Amino acid sequence: MVHTPGTPPAMAGVLDRSAGERTDPDTLPRLLADPRTRVLEMRGGRTRVQGDPGAARLSLRRWQGDDETRLVVFLGRDSEGVATLGVIDTENEAELDPEWRTLRDTGPWLAADDLERFMTAQGLASWHASHRFCPRCGADTTPGGLGWVRNCSAEGRELYPRTDPAVIMAVLDQRDRILLARSPAWPSDRRSVLAGFVEPGESLESAVRREVQEEVGVRVGEVAYVGSQPWPFPGSLMVGFQARALDTELVLEESEIAQAEWYEREQVRQGVAEGSLLLPGRLSISRHLIQRWYGPELFVPGVDEPGGGERWSARS
């Protein structure tokens, strides 16, 4: 799915998650008896995708006999009431086949319903992988609730998926320049907006102001909400803002920020055209925040094409 200016990459909520069905022990047999039920198979963070960019679809299939030996998660129902189950293989990697794609690779090209399916399956897969033991007593946990619960084997405690909120912000100065920065782990040409996790007892707006002050030494005044996006790597909710800087002198926290500069639109256009400025892929809300400020549609060579998001990520 290509996100145009003014269209946030936040999930549109096109699937009915039908949470009440998760606790019903008859749900899975009922879904398996319905010939319309489809399965999204994941192996090592990859799933099958078919079709050309702009018309890509997940290769959903029918239930197979050995699916019950793997982690099964209920992903919800579409507008026609058709249910999708995620079948996650935690033991085997996907074949080296171009049809098996990661979320970063294929996400920008998927329709909204498939993107939500993949996002949800990826997030649940990451959560299950990191919660095999009870955080309180250390006992083994087992999946339940059609993939939406893990149960402590010793104390019967129920564990539920958690999402870590993080703020991400396009900081603009009084000349309407945007602040773009580089992490020390990134190559020299990569830039993005600032971001950081929300701390306990902190509002989202306060987190924006604190993160900007800590990372680049800039004070922020007005903070306006733009949109949000799930980011299941491994389990964050990115909450996007546009913020106005009260000053422009940059004092970098070098352990977090290697470089940061104020950019005018012409500098962004020229840098992207020359290949000296690498921006995030279209799947991410960071790109949407930059695009929203920039205005005309940006095309970043090597990123805004099939596989580009994966290559942007791999360069860290």
mmCIF file of C-alpha atoms in Angstrom:
data_model
loop_
_atom_site.group_PDB
_atom_site.id
_atom_site.type_symbol
_atom_site.label_atom_id
_atom_site.label_comp_id
_atom_site.label_asym_id
_atom_site.label_seq_id
_atom_site.Cartn_x
_atom_site.Cartn_y
_atom_site.Cartn_z
ATOM 1 C CA MET A 1 0.000 0.000 0.000
ATOM 2 C CA VAL A 2 1.551 3.305 -1.100
ATOM 3 C CA HIS A 3 0.692 6.038 1.382
ATOM 4 C CA THR A 4 0.062 9.385 -0.265
ATOM 5 C CA PRO A 5 0.645 12.739 1.431
ATOM 6 C CA GLY A 6 -1.940 13.313 4.139
ATOM 7 C CA THR A 7 -2.694 9.600 4.484
ATOM 8 C CA PRO A 8 -1.073 8.256 7.647
ATOM 9 C CA PRO A 9 0.315 4.725 7.472
ATOM 10 C CA ALA A 10 -1.554 3.886 10.667
ATOM 11 C CA MET A 11 -3.655 0.782 10.450
ATOM 12 C CA ALA A 12 -7.143 1.547 9.246
ATOM 13 C CA GLY A 13 -8.695 -1.127 11.454
ATOM 14 C CA VAL A 14 -10.271 -2.849 8.454
ATOM 15 C CA LEU A 15 -10.479 -6.242 10.172
ATOM 16 C CA ASP A 16 -13.017 -7.172 12.817
ATOM 17 C CA ARG A 17 -10.819 -8.665 15.527
ATOM 18 C CA SER A 18 -13.876 -10.376 17.035
ATOM 19 C CA ALA A 19 -12.249 -10.622 20.451
ATOM 20 C CA GLY A 20 -15.222 -12.462 21.945
ATOM 21 C CA GLU A 21 -14.462 -15.496 19.794
ATOM 22 C CA ARG A 22 -10.982 -15.904 21.277
ATOM 23 C CA THR A 23 -12.277 -17.274 24.587
ATOM 24 C CA ASP A 24 -14.903 -19.579 23.081
ATOM 25 C CA PRO A 25 -13.581 -23.181 22.992
ATOM 26 C CA ASP A 26 -15.854 -23.916 20.029
ATOM 27 C CA THR A 27 -14.368 -21.152 17.848
ATOM 28 C CA LEU A 28 -11.498 -23.130 16.331
ATOM 29 C CA PRO A 29 -13.599 -26.196 15.401
ATOM 30 C CA ARG A 30 -16.213 -23.851 13.941
ATOM 31 C CA LEU A 31 -13.614 -22.005 11.871
ATOM 32 C CA LEU A 32 -12.093 -25.235 10.601
ATOM 33 C CA ALA A 33 -15.525 -26.447 9.535
ATOM 34 C CA ASP A 34 -16.074 -23.275 7.506
ATOM 35 C CA PRO A 35 -14.627 -23.733 3.994
ATOM 36 C CA ARG A 36 -14.129 -19.960 3.686
ATOM 37 C CA THR A 37 -11.594 -19.805 6.558
ATOM 38 C CA ARG A 38 -8.127 -18.913 5.351
ATOM 39 C CA VAL A 39 -4.651 -19.416 6.820
ATOM 40 C CA LEU A 40 -1.658 -17.049 6.855
ATOM 41 C CA GLU A 41 1.452 -19.195 7.275
ATOM 42 C CA MET A 42 4.560 -17.592 8.777
ATOM 43 C CA ARG A 43 8.062 -19.004 9.007
ATOM 44 C CA GLY A 44 10.884 -16.991 10.484
ATOM 45 C CA GLY A 45 9.006 -13.715 9.985
ATOM 46 C CA ARG A 46 8.194 -14.464 6.353
ATOM 47 C CA THR A 47 4.993 -15.372 4.550
ATOM 48 C CA ARG A 48 4.038 -16.084 0.958
ATOM 49 C CA VAL A 49 3.086 -13.107 -1.195
ATOM 50 C CA GLN A 50 1.777 -13.140 -4.741
ATOM 51 C CA GLY A 51 1.187 -10.480 -7.383
ATOM 52 C CA ASP A 52 3.027 -7.430 -8.637
ATOM 53 C CA PRO A 53 3.786 -4.302 -6.564
ATOM 54 C CA GLY A 54 0.677 -2.203 -6.227
ATOM 55 C CA ALA A 55 -1.483 -5.319 -6.423
ATOM 56 C CA ALA A 56 0.341 -7.658 -4.019
ATOM 57 C CA ARG A 57 -1.712 -9.986 -1.860
ATOM 58 C CA LEU A 58 -0.860 -12.467 0.861
ATOM 59 C CA SER A 59 -1.024 -16.072 -0.342
ATOM 60 C CA LEU A 60 -3.656 -17.273 2.104
ATOM 61 C CA ARG A 61 -4.490 -20.974 1.953
ATOM 62 C CA ARG A 62 -6.798 -23.612 3.421
ATOM 63 C CA TRP A 63 -6.140 -25.351 6.736
ATOM 64 C CA GLN A 64 -3.791 -28.350 6.557
ATOM 65 C CA GLY A 65 -3.575 -31.324 8.878
ATOM 66 C CA ASP A 66 -0.185 -30.481 10.392
ATOM 67 C CA ASP A 67 -1.154 -26.865 11.138
ATOM 68 C CA GLU A 68 -2.390 -27.917 14.582
ATOM 69 C CA THR A 69 1.181 -28.767 15.602
ATOM 70 C CA ARG A 70 2.219 -25.134 15.294
ATOM 71 C CA LEU A 71 1.237 -21.895 17.022
ATOM 72 C CA VAL A 72 -2.257 -20.894 15.868
ATOM 73 C CA VAL A 73 -3.522 -17.315 16.277
ATOM 74 C CA PHE A 74 -6.889 -15.853 15.349
ATOM 75 C CA LEU A 75 -6.389 -12.708 13.258
ATOM 76 C CA GLY A 76 -10.042 -11.706 12.887
ATOM 77 C CA ARG A 77 -12.664 -11.479 10.144
ATOM 78 C CA ASP A 78 -12.883 -9.347 7.028
ATOM 79 C CA SER A 79 -15.851 -7.252 5.878
ATOM 80 C CA GLU A 80 -17.535 -10.370 4.486
ATOM 81 C CA GLY A 81 -17.116 -12.305 7.725
ATOM 82 C CA VAL A 82 -14.327 -14.545 6.440
ATOM 83 C CA ALA A 83 -11.922 -15.524 9.215
ATOM 84 C CA THR A 84 -8.137 -15.686 8.980
ATOM 85 C CA LEU A 85 -5.949 -17.869 11.179
ATOM 86 C CA GLY A 86 -2.242 -17.306 11.523
ATOM 87 C CA VAL A 87 -0.134 -20.472 11.648
ATOM 88 C CA ILE A 88 3.328 -19.632 12.951
ATOM 89 C CA ASP A 89 6.215 -22.051 12.580
ATOM 90 C CA THR A 90 8.681 -21.317 15.366
ATOM 91 C CA GLU A 91 11.074 -24.155 14.441
ATOM 92 C CA ASN A 92 11.735 -23.739 10.730
ATOM 93 C CA GLU A 93 12.784 -20.856 8.532
ATOM 94 C CA ALA A 94 11.051 -20.096 5.246
ATOM 95 C CA GLU A 95 12.479 -21.553 2.071
ATOM 96 C CA LEU A 96 14.807 -19.342 0.058
ATOM 97 C CA ASP A 97 11.992 -18.534 -2.327
ATOM 98 C CA PRO A 98 11.131 -15.033 -3.625
ATOM 99 C CA GLU A 99 7.477 -15.662 -2.757
ATOM 100 C CA TRP A 100 8.353 -15.700 0.947
ATOM 101 C CA ARG A 101 8.591 -12.054 2.016
ATOM 102 C CA THR A 102 9.100 -10.150 5.257
ATOM 103 C CA LEU A 103 6.777 -7.425 6.476
ATOM 104 C CA ARG A 104 9.384 -4.731 5.872
ATOM 105 C CA ASP A 105 9.909 -5.975 2.345
ATOM 106 C CA THR A 106 6.326 -6.292 1.182
ATOM 107 C CA GLY A 107 4.313 -4.151 3.608
ATOM 108 C CA PRO A 108 4.220 -0.967 1.499
ATOM 109 C CA TRP A 109 2.683 -2.855 -1.407
ATOM 110 C CA LEU A 110 -0.065 -4.726 0.434
ATOM 111 C CA ALA A 111 -3.742 -3.850 0.595
ATOM 112 C CA ALA A 112 -4.907 -2.531 3.980
ATOM 113 C CA ASP A 113 -6.528 -5.791 5.124
ATOM 114 C CA ASP A 114 -3.463 -7.890 4.285
ATOM 115 C CA LEU A 115 -1.159 -5.360 5.913
ATOM 116 C CA GLU A 116 -3.182 -5.563 9.115
ATOM 117 C CA ARG A 117 -3.105 -9.378 9.019
ATOM 118 C CA PHE A 118 0.672 -9.409 8.571
ATOM 119 C CA MET A 119 1.267 -6.718 11.215
ATOM 120 C CA THR A 120 -0.847 -8.598 13.755
ATOM 121 C CA ALA A 121 0.701 -11.985 13.031
ATOM 122 C CA GLN A 122 4.215 -10.526 13.238
ATOM 123 C CA GLY A 123 3.473 -8.823 16.550
ATOM 124 C CA LEU A 124 1.956 -11.936 18.102
ATOM 125 C CA ALA A 125 4.808 -14.108 16.836
ATOM 126 C CA SER A 126 7.365 -11.810 18.486
ATOM 127 C CA TRP A 127 5.387 -11.716 21.742
ATOM 128 C CA HIS A 128 5.052 -15.500 21.973
ATOM 129 C CA ALA A 129 8.762 -15.964 21.246
ATOM 130 C CA SER A 130 9.762 -13.646 24.118
ATOM 131 C CA HIS A 131 7.231 -14.874 26.710
ATOM 132 C CA ARG A 132 7.900 -18.583 26.914
ATOM 133 C CA PHE A 133 8.476 -18.203 30.654
ATOM 134 C CA CYS A 134 6.432 -16.479 33.343
ATOM 135 C CA PRO A 135 8.049 -13.133 34.277
ATOM 136 C CA ARG A 136 7.001 -13.602 37.920
ATOM 137 C CA CYS A 137 7.937 -17.204 38.762
ATOM 138 C CA GLY A 138 9.940 -18.369 35.738
ATOM 139 C CA ALA A 139 7.725 -21.350 34.963
ATOM 140 C CA ASP A 140 6.921 -22.430 31.414
ATOM 141 C CA THR A 141 3.977 -20.758 29.721
ATOM 142 C CA THR A 142 1.659 -22.225 27.114
ATOM 143 C CA PRO A 143 -0.443 -20.431 24.468
ATOM 144 C CA GLY A 144 -4.210 -20.098 24.814
ATOM 145 C CA GLY A 145 -7.078 -17.881 23.736
ATOM 146 C CA LEU A 146 -6.372 -18.605 20.070
ATOM 147 C CA GLY A 147 -2.955 -17.000 20.388
ATOM 148 C CA TRP A 148 -3.944 -14.006 22.509
ATOM 149 C CA VAL A 149 -2.997 -15.431 25.943
ATOM 150 C CA ARG A 150 -0.148 -17.359 27.526
ATOM 151 C CA ASN A 151 -0.823 -19.339 30.689
ATOM 152 C CA CYS A 152 1.701 -19.870 33.492
ATOM 153 C CA SER A 153 2.045 -23.624 34.036
ATOM 154 C CA ALA A 154 2.829 -23.243 37.742
ATOM 155 C CA GLU A 155 0.406 -20.583 38.980
ATOM 156 C CA GLY A 156 -2.212 -20.427 36.235
ATOM 157 C CA ARG A 157 -1.543 -16.737 35.660
ATOM 158 C CA GLU A 158 -2.689 -15.337 32.325
ATOM 159 C CA LEU A 159 -0.272 -13.194 30.324
ATOM 160 C CA TYR A 160 -1.546 -10.907 27.568
ATOM 161 C CA PRO A 161 0.255 -9.225 24.654
ATOM 162 C CA ARG A 162 1.720 -5.861 25.543
ATOM 163 C CA THR A 163 2.583 -2.908 23.338
ATOM 164 C CA ASP A 164 5.296 -0.390 24.227
ATOM 165 C CA PRO A 165 4.325 3.194 23.322
ATOM 166 C CA ALA A 166 6.957 5.295 21.583
ATOM 167 C CA VAL A 167 6.770 8.855 20.291
ATOM 168 C CA ILE A 168 8.121 9.813 16.880
ATOM 169 C CA MET A 169 8.197 13.450 15.791
ATOM 170 C CA ALA A 170 8.865 15.751 12.913
ATOM 171 C CA VAL A 171 10.499 18.771 14.560
ATOM 172 C CA LEU A 172 10.128 21.991 12.540
ATOM 173 C CA ASP A 173 11.747 25.341 13.233
ATOM 174 C CA GLN A 174 10.342 28.842 12.650
ATOM 175 C CA ARG A 175 11.645 28.771 9.058
ATOM 176 C CA ASP A 176 9.715 25.539 8.462
ATOM 177 C CA ARG A 177 12.877 23.480 8.160
ATOM 178 C CA ILE A 178 12.737 19.859 9.344
ATOM 179 C CA LEU A 179 15.221 18.258 11.720
ATOM 180 C CA LEU A 180 16.649 14.966 10.446
ATOM 181 C CA ALA A 181 19.179 12.899 12.321
ATOM 182 C CA ARG A 182 21.366 9.803 12.090
ATOM 183 C CA SER A 183 21.909 7.060 14.647
ATOM 184 C CA PRO A 184 25.541 6.027 15.244
ATOM 185 C CA ALA A 185 24.622 2.560 13.932
ATOM 186 C CA TRP A 186 23.455 3.902 10.557
ATOM 187 C CA PRO A 187 25.485 4.581 7.411
ATOM 188 C CA SER A 188 26.463 8.165 6.731
ATOM 189 C CA ASP A 189 23.712 8.913 4.197
ATOM 190 C CA ARG A 190 20.726 7.759 6.266
ATOM 191 C CA ARG A 191 18.471 10.259 8.049
ATOM 192 C CA SER A 192 15.139 10.093 9.828
ATOM 193 C CA VAL A 193 13.092 11.972 12.399
ATOM 194 C CA LEU A 194 13.634 11.622 16.143
ATOM 195 C CA ALA A 195 11.875 8.987 18.244
ATOM 196 C CA GLY A 196 11.950 7.482 21.715
ATOM 197 C CA PHE A 197 10.048 5.372 24.210
ATOM 198 C CA VAL A 198 7.569 6.859 26.656
ATOM 199 C CA GLU A 199 8.695 6.625 30.276
ATOM 200 C CA PRO A 200 6.490 5.638 33.252
ATOM 201 C CA GLY A 201 4.421 8.553 34.550
ATOM 202 C CA GLU A 202 4.971 10.569 31.367
ATOM 203 C CA SER A 203 2.433 11.940 28.883
ATOM 204 C CA LEU A 204 3.017 11.575 25.161
ATOM 205 C CA GLU A 205 3.562 15.318 24.724
ATOM 206 C CA SER A 206 6.061 15.380 27.572
ATOM 207 C CA ALA A 207 7.905 12.456 26.010
ATOM 208 C CA VAL A 208 8.227 14.401 22.737
ATOM 209 C CA ARG A 209 9.717 17.415 24.497
ATOM 210 C CA ARG A 210 12.043 15.327 26.669
ATOM 211 C CA GLU A 211 13.371 13.176 23.834
ATOM 212 C CA VAL A 212 14.126 16.161 21.595
ATOM 213 C CA GLN A 213 15.815 18.038 24.442
ATOM 214 C CA GLU A 214 17.888 15.004 25.444
ATOM 215 C CA GLU A 215 18.956 13.935 21.971
ATOM 216 C CA VAL A 216 19.675 17.243 20.216
ATOM 217 C CA GLY A 217 19.383 19.953 22.901
ATOM 218 C CA VAL A 218 16.424 21.713 21.262
ATOM 219 C CA ARG A 219 13.481 23.024 23.272
ATOM 220 C CA VAL A 220 10.046 22.245 21.860
ATOM 221 C CA GLY A 221 6.871 24.298 22.231
ATOM 222 C CA GLU A 222 3.716 23.283 20.359
ATOM 223 C CA VAL A 223 3.179 19.527 19.933
ATOM 224 C CA ALA A 224 0.401 18.308 17.605
ATOM 225 C CA TYR A 225 -0.751 14.718 17.166
ATOM 226 C CA VAL A 226 -0.545 13.370 13.597
ATOM 227 C CA GLY A 227 -1.278 9.635 13.697
ATOM 228 C CA SER A 228 -0.133 6.272 14.988
ATOM 229 C CA GLN A 229 1.210 3.012 13.645
ATOM 230 C CA PRO A 230 1.811 -0.442 15.102
ATOM 231 C CA TRP A 231 5.437 -1.444 14.691
ATOM 232 C CA PRO A 232 5.864 -5.129 15.596
ATOM 233 C CA PHE A 233 9.675 -5.140 15.727
ATOM 234 C CA PRO A 234 9.223 -6.463 18.297
ATOM 235 C CA GLY A 235 6.120 -4.775 19.776
ATOM 236 C CA SER A 236 5.758 -0.993 19.714
ATOM 237 C CA LEU A 237 3.033 1.512 18.982
ATOM 238 C CA MET A 238 4.564 4.511 17.254
ATOM 239 C CA VAL A 239 2.630 7.692 18.076
ATOM 240 C CA GLY A 240 3.443 10.420 15.579
ATOM 241 C CA PHE A 241 3.617 14.164 16.232
ATOM 242 C CA GLN A 242 4.643 17.402 14.608
ATOM 243 C CA ALA A 243 6.524 19.664 16.997
ATOM 244 C CA ARG A 244 7.700 23.285 16.813
ATOM 245 C CA ALA A 245 11.192 24.119 17.962
ATOM 246 C CA LEU A 246 11.753 27.152 20.182
ATOM 247 C CA ASP A 247 15.442 27.322 19.260
ATOM 248 C CA THR A 248 17.699 25.762 16.630
ATOM 249 C CA GLU A 249 21.140 25.272 18.173
ATOM 250 C CA LEU A 250 21.966 21.550 18.156
ATOM 251 C CA VAL A 251 23.802 19.902 21.049
ATOM 252 C CA LEU A 252 23.940 16.189 20.293
ATOM 253 C CA GLU A 253 23.792 13.313 22.732
ATOM 254 C CA GLU A 254 26.541 11.396 20.933
ATOM 255 C CA SER A 255 25.585 7.972 22.263
ATOM 256 C CA GLU A 256 22.182 8.393 20.570
ATOM 257 C CA ILE A 257 22.746 10.806 17.675
ATOM 258 C CA ALA A 258 25.783 10.860 15.372
ATOM 259 C CA GLN A 259 24.596 13.703 13.136
ATOM 260 C CA ALA A 260 21.628 16.044 12.942
ATOM 261 C CA GLU A 261 20.849 18.923 10.594
ATOM 262 C CA TRP A 262 18.021 21.286 9.702
ATOM 263 C CA TYR A 263 16.811 20.704 6.137
ATOM 264 C CA GLU A 264 14.916 22.897 3.733
ATOM 265 C CA ARG A 265 12.689 21.209 1.154
ATOM 266 C CA GLU A 266 15.106 21.889 -1.690
ATOM 267 C CA GLN A 267 17.926 20.269 0.268
ATOM 268 C CA VAL A 268 15.802 17.152 0.776
ATOM 269 C CA ARG A 269 14.809 17.050 -2.895
ATOM 270 C CA GLN A 270 18.394 17.464 -4.072
ATOM 271 C CA GLY A 271 19.817 14.962 -1.572
ATOM 272 C CA VAL A 272 17.285 12.299 -2.518
ATOM 273 C CA ALA A 273 17.842 12.917 -6.248
ATOM 274 C CA GLU A 274 21.627 12.696 -5.897
ATOM 275 C CA GLY A 275 21.499 9.627 -3.654
ATOM 276 C CA SER A 276 23.265 11.389 -0.789
ATOM 277 C CA LEU A 277 20.149 11.383 1.435
ATOM 278 C CA LEU A 278 18.499 8.070 2.283
ATOM 279 C CA LEU A 279 15.050 8.380 3.892
ATOM 280 C CA PRO A 280 12.930 5.661 5.544
ATOM 281 C CA GLY A 281 10.707 3.430 3.433
ATOM 282 C CA ARG A 282 7.025 4.066 2.842
ATOM 283 C CA LEU A 283 5.883 1.473 5.375
ATOM 284 C CA SER A 284 7.060 3.559 8.326
ATOM 285 C CA ILE A 285 5.323 6.475 9.998
ATOM 286 C CA SER A 286 8.696 8.255 10.029
ATOM 287 C CA ARG A 287 8.488 8.522 6.252
ATOM 288 C CA HIS A 288 4.891 9.753 6.473
ATOM 289 C CA LEU A 289 5.918 12.553 8.852
ATOM 290 C CA ILE A 290 8.663 13.639 6.442
ATOM 291 C CA GLN A 291 6.348 13.353 3.441
ATOM 292 C CA ARG A 292 3.611 15.322 5.223
ATOM 293 C CA TRP A 293 6.039 18.208 5.756
ATOM 294 C CA TYR A 294 7.630 18.006 2.308
ATOM 295 C CA GLY A 295 4.389 18.107 0.299
ATOM 296 C CA PRO A 296 4.956 16.718 -3.222
ATOM 297 C CA GLU A 297 5.331 12.967 -3.511
ATOM 298 C CA LEU A 298 8.881 11.814 -2.824
ATOM 299 C CA PHE A 299 10.478 8.839 -4.528
ATOM 300 C CA VAL A 300 13.633 7.528 -2.877
ATOM 301 C CA PRO A 301 15.664 5.326 -5.261
ATOM 302 C CA GLY A 302 16.604 1.986 -3.766
ATOM 303 C CA VAL A 303 13.939 2.300 -1.067
ATOM 304 C CA ASP A 304 10.584 2.992 -2.747
ATOM 305 C CA GLU A 305 10.517 -0.221 -4.745
ATOM 306 C CA PRO A 306 9.920 -3.899 -3.932
ATOM 307 C CA GLY A 307 12.453 -4.973 -1.345
ATOM 308 C CA GLY A 308 13.514 -1.412 -0.658
ATOM 309 C CA GLY A 309 12.166 -1.305 2.876
ATOM 310 C CA GLU A 310 14.080 -4.458 3.677
ATOM 311 C CA ARG A 311 17.311 -2.981 2.302
ATOM 312 C CA TRP A 312 16.830 0.231 4.301
ATOM 313 C CA SER A 313 16.457 -1.839 7.460
ATOM 314 C CA ALA A 314 19.376 -4.143 6.650
ATOM 315 C CA ARG A 315 21.813 -1.247 6.503
ATOM 316 C CA SER A 316 21.649 -0.606 10.238
#
